[in-house]
Amino acid sequence: MGKIVEKLGEIGIIPVVAIDDAAAAVPLGQALLDGGLPCAEITFRTAAAADAIHNMSTAHPDILVGAGTVLTVVQAKAAKAAGAKFIVTPGFDAAVVDWCLANELPITPGVMTPTDINQALAKGLNILKFFPAEAAGGVKALKAIGGPYAGIKFIPTGGISANNLADYLRLPMVHACGGSFMVAKQLIADGKFDAIRDLAATAVNIVKSVRSVG
Ligand code: 3PG
């Protein structure tokens, strides 16, 4: 569990992908690699998710490929079978968390309230997705909600863009951020992989610039 989630923290930004054509996962992975972003969360928002996870992780073993929007144990099993190395869920679901823990599949469940965080803490989890970050009140809300939980780190996701990414990354309780802005569904559908590469590189540069300041 530790090493994979640690690696996501080092990368700093997780592209959240919704893909309709599983074959596009291969050039998409290449665009992410070319942009310097060796990870992807492929969401079960589309029927192609499991095949896309399989295709990207097979073609690009250097990319840390995980599954997002995992709502059920059935989806978690499909994600693992397809090669997903981590699981992200929008909310806290005890059955999905328990299955992932029992199967040594790293999971960052979504939380938005102290009650959600307490449930995750009770399972021994300490790196959690904060979702939906902007709609829940953004940086200000995360600072307030995270305040009492000294040992917990968050992956804010939902409404993150190149304009607010740095604000989140500067918070000490932020492990990494997630966002679809560099892998917009339409860009993938239109095959605009050069644009995706450039947006990925922009995101990576924002991470580097925040972290170089320390
Ligand atoms: C998710 O599935 O985590 C979110 O939809 C990603 O949010 P964004 O599209 O606002 O980046």
PDB file of C-alpha atoms in Angstrom, residues 3-214:
ATOM      1  CA  LYS A   3       4.914   2.587  -1.819  1.00  0.00           C
ATOM      2  CA  ILE A   4       2.261   3.092  -4.510  1.00  0.00           C
ATOM      3  CA  VAL A   5       0.472   5.885  -2.669  1.00  0.00           C
ATOM      4  CA  GLU A   6       3.844   7.390  -1.762  1.00  0.00           C
ATOM      5  CA  LYS A   7       4.727   7.434  -5.465  1.00  0.00           C
ATOM      6  CA  LEU A   8       1.481   9.268  -6.260  1.00  0.00           C
ATOM      7  CA  GLY A   9       2.538  11.854  -3.705  1.00  0.00           C
ATOM      8  CA  GLU A  10       5.911  12.258  -5.394  1.00  0.00           C
ATOM      9  CA  ILE A  11       4.245  12.773  -8.778  1.00  0.00           C
ATOM     10  CA  GLY A  12       1.903  15.310  -7.180  1.00  0.00           C
ATOM     11  CA  ILE A  13      -0.894  15.373  -9.739  1.00  0.00           C
ATOM     12  CA  ILE A  14      -3.098  12.474 -10.810  1.00  0.00           C
ATOM     13  CA  PRO A  15      -4.878  12.750 -14.168  1.00  0.00           C
ATOM     14  CA  VAL A  16      -8.481  11.573 -13.788  1.00  0.00           C
ATOM     15  CA  VAL A  17      -9.496   9.905 -17.034  1.00  0.00           C
ATOM     16  CA  ALA A  18     -12.921   9.091 -18.484  1.00  0.00           C
ATOM     17  CA  ILE A  19     -12.439   7.204 -21.731  1.00  0.00           C
ATOM     18  CA  ASP A  20     -14.958   5.737 -24.164  1.00  0.00           C
ATOM     19  CA  ASP A  21     -12.545   3.984 -26.510  1.00  0.00           C
ATOM     20  CA  ALA A  22     -10.227   1.607 -24.679  1.00  0.00           C
ATOM     21  CA  ALA A  23      -7.780   1.626 -27.616  1.00  0.00           C
ATOM     22  CA  ALA A  24      -7.145   5.340 -27.009  1.00  0.00           C
ATOM     23  CA  ALA A  25      -5.612   4.444 -23.636  1.00  0.00           C
ATOM     24  CA  VAL A  26      -2.355   3.547 -25.409  1.00  0.00           C
ATOM     25  CA  PRO A  27      -1.681   6.923 -27.133  1.00  0.00           C
ATOM     26  CA  LEU A  28      -3.094   8.644 -24.061  1.00  0.00           C
ATOM     27  CA  GLY A  29      -0.495   6.904 -21.906  1.00  0.00           C
ATOM     28  CA  GLN A  30       2.233   7.954 -24.325  1.00  0.00           C
ATOM     29  CA  ALA A  31       1.057  11.579 -24.150  1.00  0.00           C
ATOM     30  CA  LEU A  32       1.152  11.468 -20.340  1.00  0.00           C
ATOM     31  CA  LEU A  33       4.638   9.969 -20.363  1.00  0.00           C
ATOM     32  CA  ASP A  34       5.814  12.565 -22.887  1.00  0.00           C
ATOM     33  CA  GLY A  35       4.396  15.267 -20.624  1.00  0.00           C
ATOM     34  CA  GLY A  36       6.327  13.832 -17.664  1.00  0.00           C
ATOM     35  CA  LEU A  37       3.286  12.433 -15.854  1.00  0.00           C
ATOM     36  CA  PRO A  38       3.684   8.690 -15.193  1.00  0.00           C
ATOM     37  CA  CYS A  39       0.327   7.939 -13.537  1.00  0.00           C
ATOM     38  CA  ALA A  40      -3.363   7.820 -14.396  1.00  0.00           C
ATOM     39  CA  GLU A  41      -6.636   7.177 -12.618  1.00  0.00           C
ATOM     40  CA  ILE A  42      -8.993   5.603 -15.150  1.00  0.00           C
ATOM     41  CA  THR A  43     -12.536   5.964 -13.936  1.00  0.00           C
ATOM     42  CA  PHE A  44     -15.393   3.500 -14.050  1.00  0.00           C
ATOM     43  CA  ARG A  45     -17.527   6.332 -15.422  1.00  0.00           C
ATOM     44  CA  THR A  46     -17.390   4.590 -18.777  1.00  0.00           C
ATOM     45  CA  ALA A  47     -17.884   0.985 -19.824  1.00  0.00           C
ATOM     46  CA  ALA A  48     -14.385   0.966 -21.338  1.00  0.00           C
ATOM     47  CA  ALA A  49     -12.643   1.488 -17.971  1.00  0.00           C
ATOM     48  CA  ALA A  50     -11.374  -2.034 -17.314  1.00  0.00           C
ATOM     49  CA  ASP A  51     -10.144  -2.528 -20.892  1.00  0.00           C
ATOM     50  CA  ALA A  52      -8.520   0.907 -20.846  1.00  0.00           C
ATOM     51  CA  ILE A  53      -6.706   0.050 -17.579  1.00  0.00           C
ATOM     52  CA  HIS A  54      -5.516  -3.200 -19.144  1.00  0.00           C
ATOM     53  CA  ASN A  55      -4.390  -1.499 -22.365  1.00  0.00           C
ATOM     54  CA  MET A  56      -2.554   1.368 -20.707  1.00  0.00           C
ATOM     55  CA  SER A  57      -0.797  -0.736 -18.093  1.00  0.00           C
ATOM     56  CA  THR A  58       0.218  -3.383 -20.639  1.00  0.00           C
ATOM     57  CA  ALA A  59       1.531  -0.892 -23.216  1.00  0.00           C
ATOM     58  CA  HIS A  60       3.163   1.392 -20.639  1.00  0.00           C
ATOM     59  CA  PRO A  61       4.516  -0.541 -17.664  1.00  0.00           C
ATOM     60  CA  ASP A  62       6.179   2.668 -16.440  1.00  0.00           C
ATOM     61  CA  ILE A  63       2.819   4.304 -15.795  1.00  0.00           C
ATOM     62  CA  LEU A  64       1.203   3.786 -12.404  1.00  0.00           C
ATOM     63  CA  VAL A  65      -2.342   2.998 -13.544  1.00  0.00           C
ATOM     64  CA  GLY A  66      -5.200   2.963 -11.055  1.00  0.00           C
ATOM     65  CA  ALA A  67      -8.982   2.834 -11.150  1.00  0.00           C
ATOM     66  CA  GLY A  68     -11.287   5.650 -10.128  1.00  0.00           C
ATOM     67  CA  THR A  69     -15.000   6.092  -9.454  1.00  0.00           C
ATOM     68  CA  VAL A  70     -15.017   2.579  -8.014  1.00  0.00           C
ATOM     69  CA  LEU A  71     -18.445   2.231  -6.434  1.00  0.00           C
ATOM     70  CA  THR A  72     -18.709  -1.509  -5.800  1.00  0.00           C
ATOM     71  CA  VAL A  73     -16.620  -4.528  -4.874  1.00  0.00           C
ATOM     72  CA  VAL A  74     -17.438  -5.947  -8.317  1.00  0.00           C
ATOM     73  CA  GLN A  75     -15.760  -2.931  -9.925  1.00  0.00           C
ATOM     74  CA  ALA A  76     -12.799  -3.163  -7.554  1.00  0.00           C
ATOM     75  CA  LYS A  77     -12.325  -6.817  -8.559  1.00  0.00           C
ATOM     76  CA  ALA A  78     -12.573  -5.913 -12.262  1.00  0.00           C
ATOM     77  CA  ALA A  79     -10.059  -3.109 -11.764  1.00  0.00           C
ATOM     78  CA  LYS A  80      -7.559  -5.413 -10.056  1.00  0.00           C
ATOM     79  CA  ALA A  81      -7.999  -8.095 -12.714  1.00  0.00           C
ATOM     80  CA  ALA A  82      -7.351  -5.465 -15.397  1.00  0.00           C
ATOM     81  CA  GLY A  83      -4.090  -4.471 -13.737  1.00  0.00           C
ATOM     82  CA  ALA A  84      -5.040  -1.461 -11.609  1.00  0.00           C
ATOM     83  CA  LYS A  85      -2.410  -0.734  -8.971  1.00  0.00           C
ATOM     84  CA  PHE A  86      -4.603   1.511  -6.809  1.00  0.00           C
ATOM     85  CA  ILE A  87      -8.270   2.285  -6.246  1.00  0.00           C
ATOM     86  CA  VAL A  88      -9.954   5.655  -5.799  1.00  0.00           C
ATOM     87  CA  THR A  89     -13.570   6.019  -4.685  1.00  0.00           C
ATOM     88  CA  PRO A  90     -15.702   9.185  -4.594  1.00  0.00           C
ATOM     89  CA  GLY A  91     -17.079   8.417  -1.118  1.00  0.00           C
ATOM     90  CA  PHE A  92     -16.331   6.110   1.786  1.00  0.00           C
ATOM     91  CA  ASP A  93     -17.694   2.602   1.199  1.00  0.00           C
ATOM     92  CA  ALA A  94     -16.707   0.127   3.914  1.00  0.00           C
ATOM     93  CA  ALA A  95     -17.211  -2.958   1.707  1.00  0.00           C
ATOM     94  CA  VAL A  96     -14.953  -1.627  -1.037  1.00  0.00           C
ATOM     95  CA  VAL A  97     -12.343  -0.480   1.501  1.00  0.00           C
ATOM     96  CA  ASP A  98     -12.379  -3.859   3.279  1.00  0.00           C
ATOM     97  CA  TRP A  99     -12.017  -5.746   0.001  1.00  0.00           C
ATOM     98  CA  CYS A 100      -9.084  -3.599  -1.101  1.00  0.00           C
ATOM     99  CA  LEU A 101      -7.333  -3.961   2.260  1.00  0.00           C
ATOM    100  CA  ALA A 102      -7.865  -7.738   2.243  1.00  0.00           C
ATOM    101  CA  ASN A 103      -6.434  -7.907  -1.286  1.00  0.00           C
ATOM    102  CA  GLU A 104      -3.523  -5.551  -0.638  1.00  0.00           C
ATOM    103  CA  LEU A 105      -4.759  -3.096  -3.227  1.00  0.00           C
ATOM    104  CA  PRO A 106      -4.005   0.477  -2.148  1.00  0.00           C
ATOM    105  CA  ILE A 107      -7.156   2.569  -1.772  1.00  0.00           C
ATOM    106  CA  THR A 108      -7.726   6.275  -1.273  1.00  0.00           C
ATOM    107  CA  PRO A 109     -11.428   6.645  -0.462  1.00  0.00           C
ATOM    108  CA  GLY A 110     -13.204   9.937  -0.948  1.00  0.00           C
ATOM    109  CA  VAL A 111     -14.090  11.982   2.112  1.00  0.00           C
ATOM    110  CA  MET A 112     -15.729  15.365   2.556  1.00  0.00           C
ATOM    111  CA  THR A 113     -16.651  15.571   6.248  1.00  0.00           C
ATOM    112  CA  PRO A 114     -15.007  14.797   9.605  1.00  0.00           C
ATOM    113  CA  THR A 115     -17.390  11.854   9.927  1.00  0.00           C
ATOM    114  CA  ASP A 116     -16.097  10.416   6.648  1.00  0.00           C
ATOM    115  CA  ILE A 117     -12.514  10.925   7.813  1.00  0.00           C
ATOM    116  CA  ASN A 118     -13.240   9.118  11.091  1.00  0.00           C
ATOM    117  CA  GLN A 119     -14.539   6.103   9.177  1.00  0.00           C
ATOM    118  CA  ALA A 120     -11.382   5.971   7.074  1.00  0.00           C
ATOM    119  CA  LEU A 121      -9.193   6.408  10.157  1.00  0.00           C
ATOM    120  CA  ALA A 122     -10.949   3.455  11.776  1.00  0.00           C
ATOM    121  CA  LYS A 123      -9.775   1.329   8.834  1.00  0.00           C
ATOM    122  CA  GLY A 124      -6.199   2.497   9.302  1.00  0.00           C
ATOM    123  CA  LEU A 125      -6.197   4.705   6.190  1.00  0.00           C
ATOM    124  CA  ASN A 126      -4.390   8.009   6.358  1.00  0.00           C
ATOM    125  CA  ILE A 127      -4.223   9.231   2.750  1.00  0.00           C
ATOM    126  CA  LEU A 128      -7.684  10.178   1.546  1.00  0.00           C
ATOM    127  CA  LYS A 129      -9.247  11.829  -1.478  1.00  0.00           C
ATOM    128  CA  PHE A 130     -10.960  15.128  -0.611  1.00  0.00           C
ATOM    129  CA  PHE A 131     -13.938  15.242  -2.951  1.00  0.00           C
ATOM    130  CA  PRO A 132     -15.449  17.329  -4.447  1.00  0.00           C
ATOM    131  CA  ALA A 133     -12.714  19.764  -3.438  1.00  0.00           C
ATOM    132  CA  GLU A 134     -13.861  23.028  -4.981  1.00  0.00           C
ATOM    133  CA  ALA A 135     -17.589  22.484  -4.488  1.00  0.00           C
ATOM    134  CA  ALA A 136     -16.954  21.549  -0.841  1.00  0.00           C
ATOM    135  CA  GLY A 137     -15.311  24.909  -0.178  1.00  0.00           C
ATOM    136  CA  GLY A 138     -11.859  24.544  -1.688  1.00  0.00           C
ATOM    137  CA  VAL A 139      -8.635  25.374   0.102  1.00  0.00           C
ATOM    138  CA  LYS A 140     -10.441  27.101   2.971  1.00  0.00           C
ATOM    139  CA  ALA A 141     -12.658  24.068   3.659  1.00  0.00           C
ATOM    140  CA  LEU A 142      -9.779  21.620   3.433  1.00  0.00           C
ATOM    141  CA  LYS A 143      -7.719  23.666   5.902  1.00  0.00           C
ATOM    142  CA  ALA A 144     -10.613  23.709   8.374  1.00  0.00           C
ATOM    143  CA  ILE A 145     -11.643  20.075   7.944  1.00  0.00           C
ATOM    144  CA  GLY A 146      -8.064  18.790   7.939  1.00  0.00           C
ATOM    145  CA  GLY A 147      -7.039  20.854  10.975  1.00  0.00           C
ATOM    146  CA  PRO A 148      -7.947  18.302  13.658  1.00  0.00           C
ATOM    147  CA  TYR A 149      -6.437  15.368  11.741  1.00  0.00           C
ATOM    148  CA  ALA A 150      -2.694  15.847  12.083  1.00  0.00           C
ATOM    149  CA  GLY A 151      -1.686  12.494  10.608  1.00  0.00           C
ATOM    150  CA  ILE A 152      -4.003  12.568   7.593  1.00  0.00           C
ATOM    151  CA  LYS A 153      -3.011  13.649   4.090  1.00  0.00           C
ATOM    152  CA  PHE A 154      -5.471  14.495   1.357  1.00  0.00           C
ATOM    153  CA  ILE A 155      -5.736  14.254  -2.405  1.00  0.00           C
ATOM    154  CA  PRO A 156      -8.101  17.090  -3.313  1.00  0.00           C
ATOM    155  CA  THR A 157     -10.029  16.306  -6.494  1.00  0.00           C
ATOM    156  CA  GLY A 158     -12.986  17.950  -8.189  1.00  0.00           C
ATOM    157  CA  GLY A 159     -12.657  21.383  -9.743  1.00  0.00           C
ATOM    158  CA  ILE A 160      -8.851  21.408  -9.745  1.00  0.00           C
ATOM    159  CA  SER A 161      -7.346  23.324 -12.648  1.00  0.00           C
ATOM    160  CA  ALA A 162      -4.026  24.866 -13.658  1.00  0.00           C
ATOM    161  CA  ASN A 163      -5.300  28.026 -11.928  1.00  0.00           C
ATOM    162  CA  ASN A 164      -5.806  26.592  -8.440  1.00  0.00           C
ATOM    163  CA  LEU A 165      -3.491  23.548  -8.390  1.00  0.00           C
ATOM    164  CA  ALA A 166      -0.634  25.447  -6.738  1.00  0.00           C
ATOM    165  CA  ASP A 167      -2.920  26.761  -3.968  1.00  0.00           C
ATOM    166  CA  TYR A 168      -3.792  23.208  -2.955  1.00  0.00           C
ATOM    167  CA  LEU A 169      -0.261  21.849  -3.303  1.00  0.00           C
ATOM    168  CA  ARG A 170       1.050  24.495  -0.920  1.00  0.00           C
ATOM    169  CA  LEU A 171      -1.095  23.117   1.928  1.00  0.00           C
ATOM    170  CA  PRO A 172       0.950  20.873   4.226  1.00  0.00           C
ATOM    171  CA  MET A 173      -1.882  18.340   4.430  1.00  0.00           C
ATOM    172  CA  VAL A 174      -2.022  17.845   0.660  1.00  0.00           C
ATOM    173  CA  HIS A 175      -0.383  14.657  -0.595  1.00  0.00           C
ATOM    174  CA  ALA A 176      -1.195  15.209  -4.294  1.00  0.00           C
ATOM    175  CA  CYS A 177      -4.114  16.538  -6.332  1.00  0.00           C
ATOM    176  CA  GLY A 178      -6.375  14.819  -8.834  1.00  0.00           C
ATOM    177  CA  GLY A 179      -7.975  16.384 -11.872  1.00  0.00           C
ATOM    178  CA  SER A 180      -9.316  15.808 -15.334  1.00  0.00           C
ATOM    179  CA  PHE A 181      -8.207  19.165 -16.725  1.00  0.00           C
ATOM    180  CA  MET A 182      -5.216  17.767 -18.622  1.00  0.00           C
ATOM    181  CA  VAL A 183      -7.116  14.748 -19.942  1.00  0.00           C
ATOM    182  CA  ALA A 184     -10.532  16.225 -20.780  1.00  0.00           C
ATOM    183  CA  LYS A 185     -12.846  13.607 -22.236  1.00  0.00           C
ATOM    184  CA  GLN A 186     -13.267  15.596 -25.445  1.00  0.00           C
ATOM    185  CA  LEU A 187      -9.509  15.901 -25.988  1.00  0.00           C
ATOM    186  CA  ILE A 188      -9.203  12.114 -25.742  1.00  0.00           C
ATOM    187  CA  ALA A 189     -12.226  11.539 -27.987  1.00  0.00           C
ATOM    188  CA  ASP A 190     -10.789  13.969 -30.577  1.00  0.00           C
ATOM    189  CA  GLY A 191      -7.355  12.312 -30.435  1.00  0.00           C
ATOM    190  CA  LYS A 192      -5.686  15.558 -29.371  1.00  0.00           C
ATOM    191  CA  PHE A 193      -2.767  13.849 -27.690  1.00  0.00           C
ATOM    192  CA  ASP A 194      -0.301  16.683 -28.302  1.00  0.00           C
ATOM    193  CA  ALA A 195      -2.586  18.997 -26.353  1.00  0.00           C
ATOM    194  CA  ILE A 196      -2.839  16.418 -23.568  1.00  0.00           C
ATOM    195  CA  ARG A 197       0.965  16.104 -23.475  1.00  0.00           C
ATOM    196  CA  ASP A 198       1.305  19.885 -23.172  1.00  0.00           C
ATOM    197  CA  LEU A 199      -1.356  20.182 -20.467  1.00  0.00           C
ATOM    198  CA  ALA A 200       0.278  17.326 -18.554  1.00  0.00           C
ATOM    199  CA  ALA A 201       3.635  19.111 -18.805  1.00  0.00           C
ATOM    200  CA  THR A 202       2.033  22.326 -17.533  1.00  0.00           C
ATOM    201  CA  ALA A 203       0.617  20.487 -14.524  1.00  0.00           C
ATOM    202  CA  VAL A 204       3.974  18.831 -13.812  1.00  0.00           C
ATOM    203  CA  ASN A 205       5.687  22.220 -13.962  1.00  0.00           C
ATOM    204  CA  ILE A 206       3.231  23.651 -11.448  1.00  0.00           C
ATOM    205  CA  VAL A 207       4.020  20.765  -9.070  1.00  0.00           C
ATOM    206  CA  LYS A 208       7.748  21.338  -9.525  1.00  0.00           C
ATOM    207  CA  SER A 209       7.520  25.087  -9.020  1.00  0.00           C
ATOM    208  CA  VAL A 210       5.544  24.726  -5.766  1.00  0.00           C
ATOM    209  CA  ARG A 211       7.863  22.060  -4.426  1.00  0.00           C
ATOM    210  CA  SER A 212      11.074  23.833  -5.376  1.00  0.00           C
ATOM    211  CA  VAL A 213      10.010  26.674  -3.075  1.00  0.00           C
ATOM    212  CA  GLY A 214       9.738  24.029  -0.397  1.00  0.00           C
TER     213      GLY A 214
END
